[in-house]
Amino acid sequence: MAVKIRLARRGRKKAATYDIVVADARAPRDGRFIEKIGTYNPQTNPATINYDADRAFYWMMTGAQPTDTVRAMLSYRGVLYRRHLQLGVDKGAITQEVADQRFSAWKDEKDAKIEGKRTGLDDAKATAKKAAFDAETKVKDNRAEVQRQKAAALLAANAPAPAAEEATEAPAEEATEAAAE
């Protein structure tokens, strides 16, 4: 019996999540499986891969063949590298301690790289949010200034200047006084 490590689709339409399952190659995609070893959510950035590394390693060592997508995920998370090191131990090329040391160093470096990407994305999102807020504030201030200028212009147009009224009234009064004399 050929055993595959593959994805089984879950989730609603256009929002898929997947289970990482070990199944007989003849079983349907979403049908019967031997063991569920994890989940995969491609909707997040970076994609979320949760799985039982020991069970995935066990199935890889017993001969289960991963599909292309699952192979990429297992490679990304280090199961294939761990398998490679274990085969070297089995052949006698390296010791178990050296293999464990190499794998833990690789794992630490990979986790740091993943965390760096995650924090970089969070920082970029925060920067974009702040820039959008600043642009909105600038537009709001410009609108308020235009409104203030329009109100001042309207007030000035509706209320004539008092100095001009007094100047026109004074000669008129003199003219009426001169006519009365």
PDB file of N, CA and C in Angstrom, residues 77-121:
ATOM      1  N   ARG A  77       9.959  23.797   6.956  1.00  0.00           N
ATOM      2  CA  ARG A  77       9.966  23.645   8.410  1.00  0.00           C
ATOM      3  C   ARG A  77      11.058  22.698   8.909  1.00  0.00           C
ATOM      4  N   GLY A  78      11.846  22.074   8.012  1.00  0.00           N
ATOM      5  CA  GLY A  78      13.027  21.328   8.433  1.00  0.00           C
ATOM      6  C   GLY A  78      12.891  19.826   8.563  1.00  0.00           C
ATOM      7  N   VAL A  79      11.757  19.248   8.222  1.00  0.00           N
ATOM      8  CA  VAL A  79      11.599  17.797   8.365  1.00  0.00           C
ATOM      9  C   VAL A  79      12.491  17.066   7.365  1.00  0.00           C
ATOM     10  N   LEU A  80      12.587  17.565   6.139  1.00  0.00           N
ATOM     11  CA  LEU A  80      13.423  16.902   5.142  1.00  0.00           C
ATOM     12  C   LEU A  80      14.904  17.010   5.507  1.00  0.00           C
ATOM     13  N   TYR A  81      15.313  18.131   6.069  1.00  0.00           N
ATOM     14  CA  TYR A  81      16.706  18.275   6.511  1.00  0.00           C
ATOM     15  C   TYR A  81      16.994  17.329   7.666  1.00  0.00           C
ATOM     16  N   ARG A  82      16.063  17.198   8.565  1.00  0.00           N
ATOM     17  CA  ARG A  82      16.225  16.272   9.690  1.00  0.00           C
ATOM     18  C   ARG A  82      16.327  14.839   9.187  1.00  0.00           C
ATOM     19  N   ARG A  83      15.525  14.500   8.193  1.00  0.00           N
ATOM     20  CA  ARG A  83      15.572  13.158   7.585  1.00  0.00           C
ATOM     21  C   ARG A  83      16.931  12.933   6.921  1.00  0.00           C
ATOM     22  N   HIS A  84      17.412  13.950   6.223  1.00  0.00           N
ATOM     23  CA  HIS A  84      18.719  13.874   5.572  1.00  0.00           C
ATOM     24  C   HIS A  84      19.822  13.604   6.603  1.00  0.00           C
ATOM     25  N   LEU A  85      19.784  14.330   7.704  1.00  0.00           N
ATOM     26  CA  LEU A  85      20.784  14.127   8.760  1.00  0.00           C
ATOM     27  C   LEU A  85      20.666  12.741   9.377  1.00  0.00           C
ATOM     28  N   GLN A  86      19.432  12.257   9.580  1.00  0.00           N
ATOM     29  CA  GLN A  86      19.227  10.944  10.183  1.00  0.00           C
ATOM     30  C   GLN A  86      19.742   9.827   9.269  1.00  0.00           C
ATOM     31  N   LEU A  87      19.570   9.992   7.968  1.00  0.00           N
ATOM     32  CA  LEU A  87      20.115   9.004   7.033  1.00  0.00           C
ATOM     33  C   LEU A  87      21.637   8.976   7.115  1.00  0.00           C
ATOM     34  N   GLY A  88      22.268  10.145   7.319  1.00  0.00           N
ATOM     35  CA  GLY A  88      23.720  10.204   7.518  1.00  0.00           C
ATOM     36  C   GLY A  88      24.140   9.487   8.785  1.00  0.00           C
ATOM     37  N   VAL A  89      23.341   9.616   9.843  1.00  0.00           N
ATOM     38  CA  VAL A  89      23.625   8.906  11.095  1.00  0.00           C
ATOM     39  C   VAL A  89      23.492   7.403  10.883  1.00  0.00           C
ATOM     40  N   ASP A  90      22.440   6.978  10.178  1.00  0.00           N
ATOM     41  CA  ASP A  90      22.221   5.553   9.934  1.00  0.00           C
ATOM     42  C   ASP A  90      23.357   4.940   9.118  1.00  0.00           C
ATOM     43  N   LYS A  91      23.931   5.708   8.204  1.00  0.00           N
ATOM     44  CA  LYS A  91      25.043   5.212   7.379  1.00  0.00           C
ATOM     45  C   LYS A  91      26.374   5.291   8.107  1.00  0.00           C
ATOM     46  N   GLY A  92      26.423   6.041   9.210  1.00  0.00           N
ATOM     47  CA  GLY A  92      27.650   6.159   9.992  1.00  0.00           C
ATOM     48  C   GLY A  92      28.519   7.327   9.577  1.00  0.00           C
ATOM     49  N   ALA A  93      28.014   8.215   8.760  1.00  0.00           N
ATOM     50  CA  ALA A  93      28.808   9.351   8.310  1.00  0.00           C
ATOM     51  C   ALA A  93      28.998  10.385   9.416  1.00  0.00           C
ATOM     52  N   ILE A  94      27.978  10.578  10.256  1.00  0.00           N
ATOM     53  CA  ILE A  94      28.062  11.515  11.383  1.00  0.00           C
ATOM     54  C   ILE A  94      27.431  10.856  12.603  1.00  0.00           C
ATOM     55  N   THR A  95      27.664  11.451  13.762  1.00  0.00           N
ATOM     56  CA  THR A  95      27.071  10.925  14.991  1.00  0.00           C
ATOM     57  C   THR A  95      25.723  11.615  15.233  1.00  0.00           C
ATOM     58  N   GLN A  96      24.935  11.042  16.120  1.00  0.00           N
ATOM     59  CA  GLN A  96      23.624  11.599  16.443  1.00  0.00           C
ATOM     60  C   GLN A  96      23.751  12.983  17.078  1.00  0.00           C
ATOM     61  N   GLU A  97      24.768  13.185  17.920  1.00  0.00           N
ATOM     62  CA  GLU A  97      24.960  14.479  18.564  1.00  0.00           C
ATOM     63  C   GLU A  97      25.250  15.569  17.538  1.00  0.00           C
ATOM     64  N   VAL A  98      26.096  15.258  16.561  1.00  0.00           N
ATOM     65  CA  VAL A  98      26.428  16.232  15.519  1.00  0.00           C
ATOM     66  C   VAL A  98      25.183  16.553  14.702  1.00  0.00           C
ATOM     67  N   ALA A  99      24.400  15.524  14.379  1.00  0.00           N
ATOM     68  CA  ALA A  99      23.172  15.728  13.604  1.00  0.00           C
ATOM     69  C   ALA A  99      22.193  16.605  14.373  1.00  0.00           C
ATOM     70  N   ASP A 100      22.023  16.319  15.666  1.00  0.00           N
ATOM     71  CA  ASP A 100      21.112  17.135  16.484  1.00  0.00           C
ATOM     72  C   ASP A 100      21.602  18.579  16.588  1.00  0.00           C
ATOM     73  N   GLN A 101      22.914  18.748  16.723  1.00  0.00           N
ATOM     74  CA  GLN A 101      23.482  20.088  16.816  1.00  0.00           C
ATOM     75  C   GLN A 101      23.264  20.861  15.519  1.00  0.00           C
ATOM     76  N   ARG A 102      23.500  20.237  14.375  1.00  0.00           N
ATOM     77  CA  ARG A 102      23.295  20.900  13.084  1.00  0.00           C
ATOM     78  C   ARG A 102      21.826  21.264  12.883  1.00  0.00           C
ATOM     79  N   PHE A 103      20.960  20.339  13.250  1.00  0.00           N
ATOM     80  CA  PHE A 103      19.534  20.607  13.063  1.00  0.00           C
ATOM     81  C   PHE A 103      19.062  21.746  13.966  1.00  0.00           C
ATOM     82  N   SER A 104      19.505  21.767  15.226  1.00  0.00           N
ATOM     83  CA  SER A 104      19.065  22.835  16.125  1.00  0.00           C
ATOM     84  C   SER A 104      19.612  24.194  15.668  1.00  0.00           C
ATOM     85  N   ALA A 105      20.846  24.231  15.149  1.00  0.00           N
ATOM     86  CA  ALA A 105      21.389  25.488  14.628  1.00  0.00           C
ATOM     87  C   ALA A 105      20.582  25.958  13.421  1.00  0.00           C
ATOM     88  N   TRP A 106      20.252  25.027  12.520  1.00  0.00           N
ATOM     89  CA  TRP A 106      19.449  25.386  11.347  1.00  0.00           C
ATOM     90  C   TRP A 106      18.071  25.868  11.764  1.00  0.00           C
ATOM     91  N   LYS A 107      17.469  25.184  12.739  1.00  0.00           N
ATOM     92  CA  LYS A 107      16.127  25.525  13.209  1.00  0.00           C
ATOM     93  C   LYS A 107      16.103  26.927  13.829  1.00  0.00           C
ATOM     94  N   ASP A 108      17.113  27.242  14.643  1.00  0.00           N
ATOM     95  CA  ASP A 108      17.184  28.577  15.255  1.00  0.00           C
ATOM     96  C   ASP A 108      17.309  29.661  14.194  1.00  0.00           C
ATOM     97  N   GLU A 109      18.148  29.427  13.198  1.00  0.00           N
ATOM     98  CA  GLU A 109      18.330  30.397  12.123  1.00  0.00           C
ATOM     99  C   GLU A 109      17.030  30.581  11.330  1.00  0.00           C
ATOM    100  N   LYS A 110      16.356  29.488  11.040  1.00  0.00           N
ATOM    101  CA  LYS A 110      15.104  29.552  10.273  1.00  0.00           C
ATOM    102  C   LYS A 110      14.012  30.259  11.071  1.00  0.00           C
ATOM    103  N   ASP A 111      13.896  29.966  12.359  1.00  0.00           N
ATOM    104  CA  ASP A 111      12.896  30.633  13.196  1.00  0.00           C
ATOM    105  C   ASP A 111      13.159  32.132  13.273  1.00  0.00           C
ATOM    106  N   ALA A 112      14.435  32.515  13.354  1.00  0.00           N
ATOM    107  CA  ALA A 112      14.783  33.937  13.387  1.00  0.00           C
ATOM    108  C   ALA A 112      14.388  34.610  12.072  1.00  0.00           C
ATOM    109  N   LYS A 113      14.604  33.922  10.964  1.00  0.00           N
ATOM    110  CA  LYS A 113      14.248  34.484   9.659  1.00  0.00           C
ATOM    111  C   LYS A 113      12.736  34.641   9.528  1.00  0.00           C
ATOM    112  N   ILE A 114      11.979  33.658   9.989  1.00  0.00           N
ATOM    113  CA  ILE A 114      10.518  33.728   9.933  1.00  0.00           C
ATOM    114  C   ILE A 114      10.015  34.862  10.827  1.00  0.00           C
ATOM    115  N   GLU A 115      10.573  34.971  12.023  1.00  0.00           N
ATOM    116  CA  GLU A 115      10.156  36.037  12.944  1.00  0.00           C
ATOM    117  C   GLU A 115      10.532  37.410  12.390  1.00  0.00           C
ATOM    118  N   GLY A 116      11.679  37.490  11.728  1.00  0.00           N
ATOM    119  CA  GLY A 116      12.079  38.746  11.093  1.00  0.00           C
ATOM    120  C   GLY A 116      11.097  39.160  10.011  1.00  0.00           C
ATOM    121  N   LYS A 117      10.646  38.210   9.224  1.00  0.00           N
ATOM    122  CA  LYS A 117       9.659  38.517   8.185  1.00  0.00           C
ATOM    123  C   LYS A 117       8.351  38.976   8.825  1.00  0.00           C
ATOM    124  N   ARG A 118       7.934  38.279   9.868  1.00  0.00           N
ATOM    125  CA  ARG A 118       6.680  38.626  10.539  1.00  0.00           C
ATOM    126  C   ARG A 118       6.739  40.034  11.140  1.00  0.00           C
ATOM    127  N   THR A 119       7.845  40.362  11.821  1.00  0.00           N
ATOM    128  CA  THR A 119       7.965  41.692  12.406  1.00  0.00           C
ATOM    129  C   THR A 119       8.109  42.758  11.325  1.00  0.00           C
ATOM    130  N   GLY A 120       8.791  42.427  10.233  1.00  0.00           N
ATOM    131  CA  GLY A 120       8.910  43.366   9.119  1.00  0.00           C
ATOM    132  C   GLY A 120       7.551  43.688   8.518  1.00  0.00           C
ATOM    133  N   LEU A 121       6.718  42.678   8.374  1.00  0.00           N
ATOM    134  CA  LEU A 121       5.368  42.899   7.850  1.00  0.00           C
ATOM    135  C   LEU A 121       4.536  43.729   8.821  1.00  0.00           C
TER     136      LEU A 121
END
